[in-house]
PDB file of C-alpha atoms in Angstrom:
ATOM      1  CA  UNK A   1       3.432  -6.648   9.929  1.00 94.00           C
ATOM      2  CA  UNK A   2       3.657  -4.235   7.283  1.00 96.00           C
ATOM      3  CA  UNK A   3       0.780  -4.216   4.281  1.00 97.00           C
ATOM      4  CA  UNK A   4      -0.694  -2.467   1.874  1.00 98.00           C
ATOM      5  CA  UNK A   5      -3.999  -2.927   0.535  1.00 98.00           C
ATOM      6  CA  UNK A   6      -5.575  -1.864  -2.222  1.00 98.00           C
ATOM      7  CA  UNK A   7      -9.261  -1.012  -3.435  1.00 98.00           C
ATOM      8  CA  UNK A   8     -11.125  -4.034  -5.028  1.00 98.00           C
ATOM      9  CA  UNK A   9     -11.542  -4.436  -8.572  1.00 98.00           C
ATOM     10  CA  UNK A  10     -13.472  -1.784 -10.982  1.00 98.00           C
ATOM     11  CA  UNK A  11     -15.418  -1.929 -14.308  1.00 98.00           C
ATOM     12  CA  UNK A  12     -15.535   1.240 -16.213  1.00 98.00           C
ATOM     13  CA  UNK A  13     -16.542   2.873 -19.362  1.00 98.00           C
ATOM     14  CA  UNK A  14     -14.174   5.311 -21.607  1.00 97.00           C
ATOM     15  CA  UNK A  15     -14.528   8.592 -20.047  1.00 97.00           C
ATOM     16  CA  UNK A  16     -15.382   7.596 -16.277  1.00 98.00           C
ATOM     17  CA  UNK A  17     -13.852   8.905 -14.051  1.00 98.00           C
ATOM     18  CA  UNK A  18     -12.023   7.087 -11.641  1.00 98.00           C
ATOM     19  CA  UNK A  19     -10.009   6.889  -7.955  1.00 98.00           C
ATOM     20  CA  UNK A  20      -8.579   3.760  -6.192  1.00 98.00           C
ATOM     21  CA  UNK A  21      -6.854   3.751  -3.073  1.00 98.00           C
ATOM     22  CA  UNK A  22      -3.885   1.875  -1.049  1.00 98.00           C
ATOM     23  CA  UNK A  23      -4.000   1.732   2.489  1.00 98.00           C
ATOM     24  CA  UNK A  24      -1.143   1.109   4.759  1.00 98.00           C
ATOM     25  CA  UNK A  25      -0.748  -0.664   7.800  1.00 97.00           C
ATOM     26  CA  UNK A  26       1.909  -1.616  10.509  1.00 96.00           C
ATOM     27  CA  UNK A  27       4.070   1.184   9.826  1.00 96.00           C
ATOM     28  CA  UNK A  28       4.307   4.754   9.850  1.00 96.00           C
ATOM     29  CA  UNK A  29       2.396   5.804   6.624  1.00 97.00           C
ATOM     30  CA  UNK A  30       3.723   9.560   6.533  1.00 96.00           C
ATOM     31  CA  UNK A  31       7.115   8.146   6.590  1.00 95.00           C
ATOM     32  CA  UNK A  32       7.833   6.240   3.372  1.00 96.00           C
ATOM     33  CA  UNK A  33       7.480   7.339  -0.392  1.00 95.00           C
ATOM     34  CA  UNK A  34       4.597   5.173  -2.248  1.00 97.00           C
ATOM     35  CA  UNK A  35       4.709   4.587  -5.334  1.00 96.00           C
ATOM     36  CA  UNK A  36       2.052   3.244  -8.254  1.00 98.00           C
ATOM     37  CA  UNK A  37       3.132   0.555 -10.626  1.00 98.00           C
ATOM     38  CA  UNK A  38       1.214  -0.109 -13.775  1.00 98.00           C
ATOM     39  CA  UNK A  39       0.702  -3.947 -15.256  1.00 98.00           C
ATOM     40  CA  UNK A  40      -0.625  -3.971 -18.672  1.00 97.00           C
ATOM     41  CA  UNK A  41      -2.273  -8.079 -18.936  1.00 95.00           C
ATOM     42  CA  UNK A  42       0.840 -10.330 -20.311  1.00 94.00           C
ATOM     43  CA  UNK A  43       2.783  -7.469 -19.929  1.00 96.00           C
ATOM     44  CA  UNK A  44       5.882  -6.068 -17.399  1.00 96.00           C
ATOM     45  CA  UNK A  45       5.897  -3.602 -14.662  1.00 97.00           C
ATOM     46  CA  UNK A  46       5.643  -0.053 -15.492  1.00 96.00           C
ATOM     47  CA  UNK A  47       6.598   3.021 -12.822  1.00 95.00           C
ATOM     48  CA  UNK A  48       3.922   5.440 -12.861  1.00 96.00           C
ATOM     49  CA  UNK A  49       5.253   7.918 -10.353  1.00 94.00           C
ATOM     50  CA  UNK A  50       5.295   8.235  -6.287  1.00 94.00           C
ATOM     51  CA  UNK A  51       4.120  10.137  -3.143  1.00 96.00           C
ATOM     52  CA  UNK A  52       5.647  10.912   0.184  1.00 96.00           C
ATOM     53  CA  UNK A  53       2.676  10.989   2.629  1.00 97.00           C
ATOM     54  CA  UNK A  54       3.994  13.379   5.010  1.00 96.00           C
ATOM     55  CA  UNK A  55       4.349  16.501   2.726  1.00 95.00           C
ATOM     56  CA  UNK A  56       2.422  15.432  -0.337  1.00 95.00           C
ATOM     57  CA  UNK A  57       5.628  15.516  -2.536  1.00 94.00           C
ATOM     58  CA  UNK A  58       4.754  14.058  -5.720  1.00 94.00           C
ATOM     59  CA  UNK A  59       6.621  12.957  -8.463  1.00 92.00           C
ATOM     60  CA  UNK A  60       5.898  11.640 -11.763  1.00 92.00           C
ATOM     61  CA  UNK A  61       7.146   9.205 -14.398  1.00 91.00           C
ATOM     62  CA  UNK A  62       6.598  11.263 -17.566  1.00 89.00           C
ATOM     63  CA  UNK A  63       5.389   8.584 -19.255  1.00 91.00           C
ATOM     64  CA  UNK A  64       2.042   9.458 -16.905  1.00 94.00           C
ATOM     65  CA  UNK A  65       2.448  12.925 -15.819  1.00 93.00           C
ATOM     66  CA  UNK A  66      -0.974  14.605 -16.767  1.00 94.00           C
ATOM     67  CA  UNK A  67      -2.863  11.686 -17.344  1.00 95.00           C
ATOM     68  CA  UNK A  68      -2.958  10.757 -13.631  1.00 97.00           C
ATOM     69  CA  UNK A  69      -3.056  12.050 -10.415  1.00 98.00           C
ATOM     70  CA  UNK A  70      -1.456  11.004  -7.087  1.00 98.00           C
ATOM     71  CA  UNK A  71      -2.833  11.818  -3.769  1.00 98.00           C
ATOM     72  CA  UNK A  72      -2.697  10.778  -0.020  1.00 98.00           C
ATOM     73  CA  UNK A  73      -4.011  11.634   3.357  1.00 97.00           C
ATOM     74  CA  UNK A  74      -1.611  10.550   5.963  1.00 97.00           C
ATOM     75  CA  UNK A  75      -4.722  11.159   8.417  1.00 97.00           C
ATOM     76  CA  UNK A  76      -6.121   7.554   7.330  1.00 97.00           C
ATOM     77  CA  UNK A  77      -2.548   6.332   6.092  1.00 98.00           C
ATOM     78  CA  UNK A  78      -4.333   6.363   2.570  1.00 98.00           C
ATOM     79  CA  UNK A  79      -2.678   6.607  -1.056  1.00 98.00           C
ATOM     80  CA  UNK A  80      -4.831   7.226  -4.050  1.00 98.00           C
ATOM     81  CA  UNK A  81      -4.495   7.307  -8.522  1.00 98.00           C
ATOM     82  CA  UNK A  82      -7.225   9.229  -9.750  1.00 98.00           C
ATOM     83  CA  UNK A  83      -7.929   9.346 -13.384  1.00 98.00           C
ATOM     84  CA  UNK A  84     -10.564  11.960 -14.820  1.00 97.00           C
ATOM     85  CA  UNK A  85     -11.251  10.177 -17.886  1.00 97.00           C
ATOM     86  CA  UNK A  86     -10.369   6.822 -18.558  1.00 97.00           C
ATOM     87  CA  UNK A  87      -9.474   5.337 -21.494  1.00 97.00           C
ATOM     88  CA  UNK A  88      -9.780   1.717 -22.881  1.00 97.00           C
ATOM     89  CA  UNK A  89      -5.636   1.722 -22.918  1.00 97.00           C
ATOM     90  CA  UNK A  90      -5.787   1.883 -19.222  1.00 97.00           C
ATOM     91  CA  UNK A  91      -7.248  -1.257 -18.700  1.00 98.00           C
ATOM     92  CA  UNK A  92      -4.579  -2.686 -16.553  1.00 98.00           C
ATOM     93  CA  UNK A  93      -3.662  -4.398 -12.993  1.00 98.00           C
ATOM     94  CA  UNK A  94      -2.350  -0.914 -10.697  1.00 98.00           C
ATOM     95  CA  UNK A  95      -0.082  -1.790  -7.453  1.00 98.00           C
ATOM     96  CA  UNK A  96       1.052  -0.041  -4.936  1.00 98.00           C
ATOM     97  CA  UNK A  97       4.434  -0.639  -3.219  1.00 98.00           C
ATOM     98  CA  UNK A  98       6.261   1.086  -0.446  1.00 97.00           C
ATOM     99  CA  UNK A  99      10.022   2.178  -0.913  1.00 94.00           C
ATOM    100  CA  UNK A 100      12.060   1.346   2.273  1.00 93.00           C
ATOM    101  CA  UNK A 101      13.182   4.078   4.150  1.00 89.00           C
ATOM    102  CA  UNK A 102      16.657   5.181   3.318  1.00 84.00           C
ATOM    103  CA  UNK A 103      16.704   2.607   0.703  1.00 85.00           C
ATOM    104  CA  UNK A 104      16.119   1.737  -2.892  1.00 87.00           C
ATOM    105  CA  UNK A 105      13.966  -1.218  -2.744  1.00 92.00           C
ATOM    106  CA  UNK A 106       9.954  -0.977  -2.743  1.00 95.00           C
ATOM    107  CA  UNK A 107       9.857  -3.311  -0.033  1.00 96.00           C
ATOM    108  CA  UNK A 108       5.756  -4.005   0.044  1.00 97.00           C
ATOM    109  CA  UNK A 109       3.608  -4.056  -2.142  1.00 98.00           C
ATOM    110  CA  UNK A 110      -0.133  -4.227  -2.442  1.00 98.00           C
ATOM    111  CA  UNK A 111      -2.001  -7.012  -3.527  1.00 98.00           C
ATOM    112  CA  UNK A 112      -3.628  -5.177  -6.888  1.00 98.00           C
ATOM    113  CA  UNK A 113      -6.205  -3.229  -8.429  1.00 98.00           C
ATOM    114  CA  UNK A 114      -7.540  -4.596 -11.793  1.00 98.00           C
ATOM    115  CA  UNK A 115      -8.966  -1.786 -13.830  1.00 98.00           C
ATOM    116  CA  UNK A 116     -11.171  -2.718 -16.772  1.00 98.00           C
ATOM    117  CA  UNK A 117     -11.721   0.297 -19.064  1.00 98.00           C
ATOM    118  CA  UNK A 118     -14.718  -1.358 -21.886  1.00 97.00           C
ATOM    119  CA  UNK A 119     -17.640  -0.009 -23.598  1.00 95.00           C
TER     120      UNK A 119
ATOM    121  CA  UNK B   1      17.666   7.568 -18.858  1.00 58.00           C
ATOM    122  CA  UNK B   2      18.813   3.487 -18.266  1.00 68.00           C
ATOM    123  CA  UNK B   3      17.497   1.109 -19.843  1.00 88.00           C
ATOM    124  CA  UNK B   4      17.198  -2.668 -18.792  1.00 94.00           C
ATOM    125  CA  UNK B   5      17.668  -5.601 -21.015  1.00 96.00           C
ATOM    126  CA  UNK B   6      16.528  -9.302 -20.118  1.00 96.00           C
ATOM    127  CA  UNK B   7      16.359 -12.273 -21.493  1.00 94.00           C
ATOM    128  CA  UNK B   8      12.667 -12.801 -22.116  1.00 95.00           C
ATOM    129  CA  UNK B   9      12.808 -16.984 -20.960  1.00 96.00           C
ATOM    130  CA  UNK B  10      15.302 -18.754 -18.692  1.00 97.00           C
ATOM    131  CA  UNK B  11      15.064 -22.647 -18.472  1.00 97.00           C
ATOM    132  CA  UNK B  12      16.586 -24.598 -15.641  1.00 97.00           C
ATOM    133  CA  UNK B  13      16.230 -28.177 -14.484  1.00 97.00           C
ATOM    134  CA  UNK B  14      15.211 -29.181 -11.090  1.00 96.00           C
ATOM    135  CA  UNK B  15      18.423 -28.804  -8.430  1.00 96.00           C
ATOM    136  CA  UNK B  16      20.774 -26.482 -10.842  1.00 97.00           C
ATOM    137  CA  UNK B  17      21.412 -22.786 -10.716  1.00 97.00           C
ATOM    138  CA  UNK B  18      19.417 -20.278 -12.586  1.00 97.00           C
ATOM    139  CA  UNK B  19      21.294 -17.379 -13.742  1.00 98.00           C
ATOM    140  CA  UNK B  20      18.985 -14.187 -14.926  1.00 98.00           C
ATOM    141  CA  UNK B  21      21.082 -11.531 -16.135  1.00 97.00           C
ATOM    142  CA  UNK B  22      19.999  -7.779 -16.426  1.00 97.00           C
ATOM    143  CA  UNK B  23      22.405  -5.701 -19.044  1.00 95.00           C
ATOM    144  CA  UNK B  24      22.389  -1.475 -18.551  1.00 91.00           C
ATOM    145  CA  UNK B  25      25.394   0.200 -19.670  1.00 87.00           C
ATOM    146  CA  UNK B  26      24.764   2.456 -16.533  1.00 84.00           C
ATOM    147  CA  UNK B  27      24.158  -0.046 -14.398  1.00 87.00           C
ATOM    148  CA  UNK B  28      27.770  -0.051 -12.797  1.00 85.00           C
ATOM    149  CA  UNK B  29      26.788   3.100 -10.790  1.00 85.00           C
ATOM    150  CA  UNK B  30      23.416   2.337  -9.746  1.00 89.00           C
ATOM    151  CA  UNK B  31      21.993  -0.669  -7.124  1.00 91.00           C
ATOM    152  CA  UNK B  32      19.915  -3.123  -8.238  1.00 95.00           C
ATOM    153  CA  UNK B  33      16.377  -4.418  -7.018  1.00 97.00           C
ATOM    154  CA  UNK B  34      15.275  -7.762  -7.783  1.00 98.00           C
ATOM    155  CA  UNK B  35      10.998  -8.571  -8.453  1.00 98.00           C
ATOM    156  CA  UNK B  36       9.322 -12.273  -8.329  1.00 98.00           C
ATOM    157  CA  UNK B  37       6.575 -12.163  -9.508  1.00 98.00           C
ATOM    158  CA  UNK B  38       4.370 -15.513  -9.787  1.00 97.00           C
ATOM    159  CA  UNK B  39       0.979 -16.081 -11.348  1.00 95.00           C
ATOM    160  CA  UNK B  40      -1.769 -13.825 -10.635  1.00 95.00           C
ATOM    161  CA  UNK B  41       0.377 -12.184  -7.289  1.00 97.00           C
ATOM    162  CA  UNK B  42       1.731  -9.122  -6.825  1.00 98.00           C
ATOM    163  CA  UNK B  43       5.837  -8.902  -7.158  1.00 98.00           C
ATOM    164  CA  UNK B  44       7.881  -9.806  -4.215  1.00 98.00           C
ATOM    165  CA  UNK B  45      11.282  -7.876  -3.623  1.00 97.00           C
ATOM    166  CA  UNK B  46      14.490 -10.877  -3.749  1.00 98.00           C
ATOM    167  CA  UNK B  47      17.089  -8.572  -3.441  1.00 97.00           C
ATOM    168  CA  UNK B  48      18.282  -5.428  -3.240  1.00 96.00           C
ATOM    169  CA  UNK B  49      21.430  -3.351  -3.201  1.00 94.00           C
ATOM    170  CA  UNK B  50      22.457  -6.045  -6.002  1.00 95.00           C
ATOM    171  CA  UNK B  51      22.597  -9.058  -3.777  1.00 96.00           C
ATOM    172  CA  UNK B  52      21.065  -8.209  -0.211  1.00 96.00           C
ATOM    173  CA  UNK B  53      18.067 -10.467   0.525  1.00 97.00           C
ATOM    174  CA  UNK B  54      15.190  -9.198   2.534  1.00 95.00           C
ATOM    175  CA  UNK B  55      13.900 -11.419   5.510  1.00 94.00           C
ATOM    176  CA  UNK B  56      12.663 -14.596   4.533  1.00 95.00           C
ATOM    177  CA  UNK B  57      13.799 -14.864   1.056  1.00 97.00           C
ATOM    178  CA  UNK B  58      16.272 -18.470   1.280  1.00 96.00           C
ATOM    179  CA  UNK B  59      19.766 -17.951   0.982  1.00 97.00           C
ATOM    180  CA  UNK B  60      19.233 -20.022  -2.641  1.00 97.00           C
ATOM    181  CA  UNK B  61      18.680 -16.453  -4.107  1.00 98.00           C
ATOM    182  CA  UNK B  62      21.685 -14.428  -5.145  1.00 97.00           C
ATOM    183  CA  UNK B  63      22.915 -11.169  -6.675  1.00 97.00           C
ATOM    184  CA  UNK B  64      26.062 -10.067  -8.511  1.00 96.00           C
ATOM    185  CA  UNK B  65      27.291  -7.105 -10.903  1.00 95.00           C
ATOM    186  CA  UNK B  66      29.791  -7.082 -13.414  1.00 93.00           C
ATOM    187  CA  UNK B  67      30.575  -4.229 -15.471  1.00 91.00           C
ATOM    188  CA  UNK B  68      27.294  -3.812 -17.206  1.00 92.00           C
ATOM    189  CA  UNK B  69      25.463  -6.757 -16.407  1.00 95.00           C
ATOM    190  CA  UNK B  70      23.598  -7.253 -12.984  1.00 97.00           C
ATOM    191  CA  UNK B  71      22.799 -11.243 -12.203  1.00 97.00           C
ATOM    192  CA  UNK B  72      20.042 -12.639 -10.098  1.00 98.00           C
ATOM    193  CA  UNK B  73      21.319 -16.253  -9.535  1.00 98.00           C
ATOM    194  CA  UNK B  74      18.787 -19.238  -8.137  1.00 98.00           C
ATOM    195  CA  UNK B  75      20.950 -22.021  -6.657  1.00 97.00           C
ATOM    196  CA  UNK B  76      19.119 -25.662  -6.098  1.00 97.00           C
ATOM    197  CA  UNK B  77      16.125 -24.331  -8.408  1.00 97.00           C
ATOM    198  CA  UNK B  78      12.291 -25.757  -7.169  1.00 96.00           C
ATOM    199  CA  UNK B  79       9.366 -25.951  -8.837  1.00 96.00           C
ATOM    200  CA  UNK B  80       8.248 -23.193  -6.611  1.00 96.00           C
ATOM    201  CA  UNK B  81      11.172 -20.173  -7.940  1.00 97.00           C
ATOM    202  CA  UNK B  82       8.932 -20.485 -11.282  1.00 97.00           C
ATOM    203  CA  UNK B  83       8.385 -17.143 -12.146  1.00 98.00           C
ATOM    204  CA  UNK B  84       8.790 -13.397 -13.561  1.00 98.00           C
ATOM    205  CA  UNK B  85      11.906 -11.772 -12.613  1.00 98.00           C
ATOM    206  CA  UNK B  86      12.253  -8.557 -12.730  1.00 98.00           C
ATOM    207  CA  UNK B  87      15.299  -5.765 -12.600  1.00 97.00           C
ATOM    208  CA  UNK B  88      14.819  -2.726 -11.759  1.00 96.00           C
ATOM    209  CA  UNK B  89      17.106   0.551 -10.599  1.00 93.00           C
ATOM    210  CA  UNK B  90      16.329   3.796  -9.524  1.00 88.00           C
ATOM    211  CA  UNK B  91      16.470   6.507 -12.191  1.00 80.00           C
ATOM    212  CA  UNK B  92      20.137   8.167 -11.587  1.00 63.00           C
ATOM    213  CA  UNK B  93      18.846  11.446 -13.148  1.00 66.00           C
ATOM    214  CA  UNK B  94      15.488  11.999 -10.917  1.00 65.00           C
ATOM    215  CA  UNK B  95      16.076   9.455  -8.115  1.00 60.00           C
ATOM    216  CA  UNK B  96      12.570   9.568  -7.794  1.00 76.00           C
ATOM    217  CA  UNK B  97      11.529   6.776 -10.675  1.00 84.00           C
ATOM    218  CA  UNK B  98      12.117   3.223 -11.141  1.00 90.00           C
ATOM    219  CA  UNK B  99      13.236   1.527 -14.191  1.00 92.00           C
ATOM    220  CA  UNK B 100      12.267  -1.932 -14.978  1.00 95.00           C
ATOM    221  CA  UNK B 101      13.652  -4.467 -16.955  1.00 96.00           C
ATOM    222  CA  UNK B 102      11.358  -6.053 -19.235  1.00 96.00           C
ATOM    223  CA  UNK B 103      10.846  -9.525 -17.009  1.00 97.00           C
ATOM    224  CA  UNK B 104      12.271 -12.773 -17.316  1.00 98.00           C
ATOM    225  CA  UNK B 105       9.878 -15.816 -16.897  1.00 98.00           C
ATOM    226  CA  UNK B 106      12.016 -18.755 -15.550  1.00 98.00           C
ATOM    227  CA  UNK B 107      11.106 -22.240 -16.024  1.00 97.00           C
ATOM    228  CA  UNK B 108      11.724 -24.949 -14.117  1.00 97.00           C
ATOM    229  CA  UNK B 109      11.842 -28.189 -16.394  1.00 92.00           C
TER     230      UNK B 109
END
């Protein structure tokens, strides 16, 4: 069975730094583009950008190109988002989700990392 | 780049058909992914390629595309379909980033 799962849930203050992860199981990681989805509370899904595991090609929504960073290590099947200084705006839910193969469609997703930026 | 327009609220009663449409004036080229997303979970795919359905998702959920408008359509709605919806499509420009409709949240009366 494929799944992804996520880091559990982190309390931060403006300026931390933070990394969460998404690890993937019951599939070949290095094979399939991950992407990071961003979930403002009471609001919609927002693409933040994507990473193939098996060459580290990374691409980024520019709505969040330079204020995050994508990483994996195919080695431990592993995604990360890294943020060097966090904000109270990025107080949000983060998921991962797997794009199928050949396909469109992010066919798994992880069950959710709730950020909490607050001073 | 597209972008996505749905309804924000979609009523239904018990045993009719939902119909949540998705309006792009680009959306005739692209293919179209279908979220759920219920309370408190992370989103579930529905369909994709407009109106293919992914193992385990009943035959009661159904995609179509008209000229601009993309529609996900819920036959024999249950209390259980109440939800988010969401559209999405692949950006045509990058390939690389997803576009999102704003979410629908359907109601079952």
């Amino acid at each position: 069975e494929v799944q992804l799962v996520q880091s559990g849930a982190e309390v931060k203050k403006p300026g931390e730094s933070l990394k969460i992860s998404c690890k993937g199981f019951g599939y070949n990681f290095a094979n399939h583009w991950v992407g990071w989805v961003r979930q403002v509370p009471g609001k919609g899904l927002e693409w933040m950008g994507l990473i193939y595991p098996g060459d580290s090609d990374t691409r980024y929504s520019p709505s969040f190109q330079g204020h995050v960073t994508i990483s994996a290590d195919k080695s431990i099947s592993t995604a990360y988002l890294q943020w060097s200084s966090l904000k109270a705006s990025d107080t949000a839910m983060y998921y991962c989700a797997r794009r199928a193969q050949g396909g469109y469609e992010c066919d798994s997703w992880g069950q959710g990392t709730l950020v909490t930026v607050s001073s | 780049s597209s972008v996505l327009t749905q309804s924000p609220s979609v009523s239904v009663a018990p045993e009719q058909t939902a119909r949540i449409t998705c309006g792009s004036n680009t959306i005739g080229d692209k293919t179209v992914q279908w979220y759920q997303q219920k309370p408190g979970q992370a989103p579930v795919l529905v369909l994709y390629d407009d109106s293919a359905r992914p193992s385990g998702i009943p035959e009661r959920f159904s995609g179509s595309k008209s000229g601009s408008t993309a529609t996900l359509s819920i036959s024999r709605a249950e209390a259980g379909d109440e939800a988010d919806y969401y559209c999405s499509v692949w950006d045509g420009t990058s390939d690389h980033h997803v576009i999102f409709g704003g979410g629908t949240k359907l109601t079952v009366l």
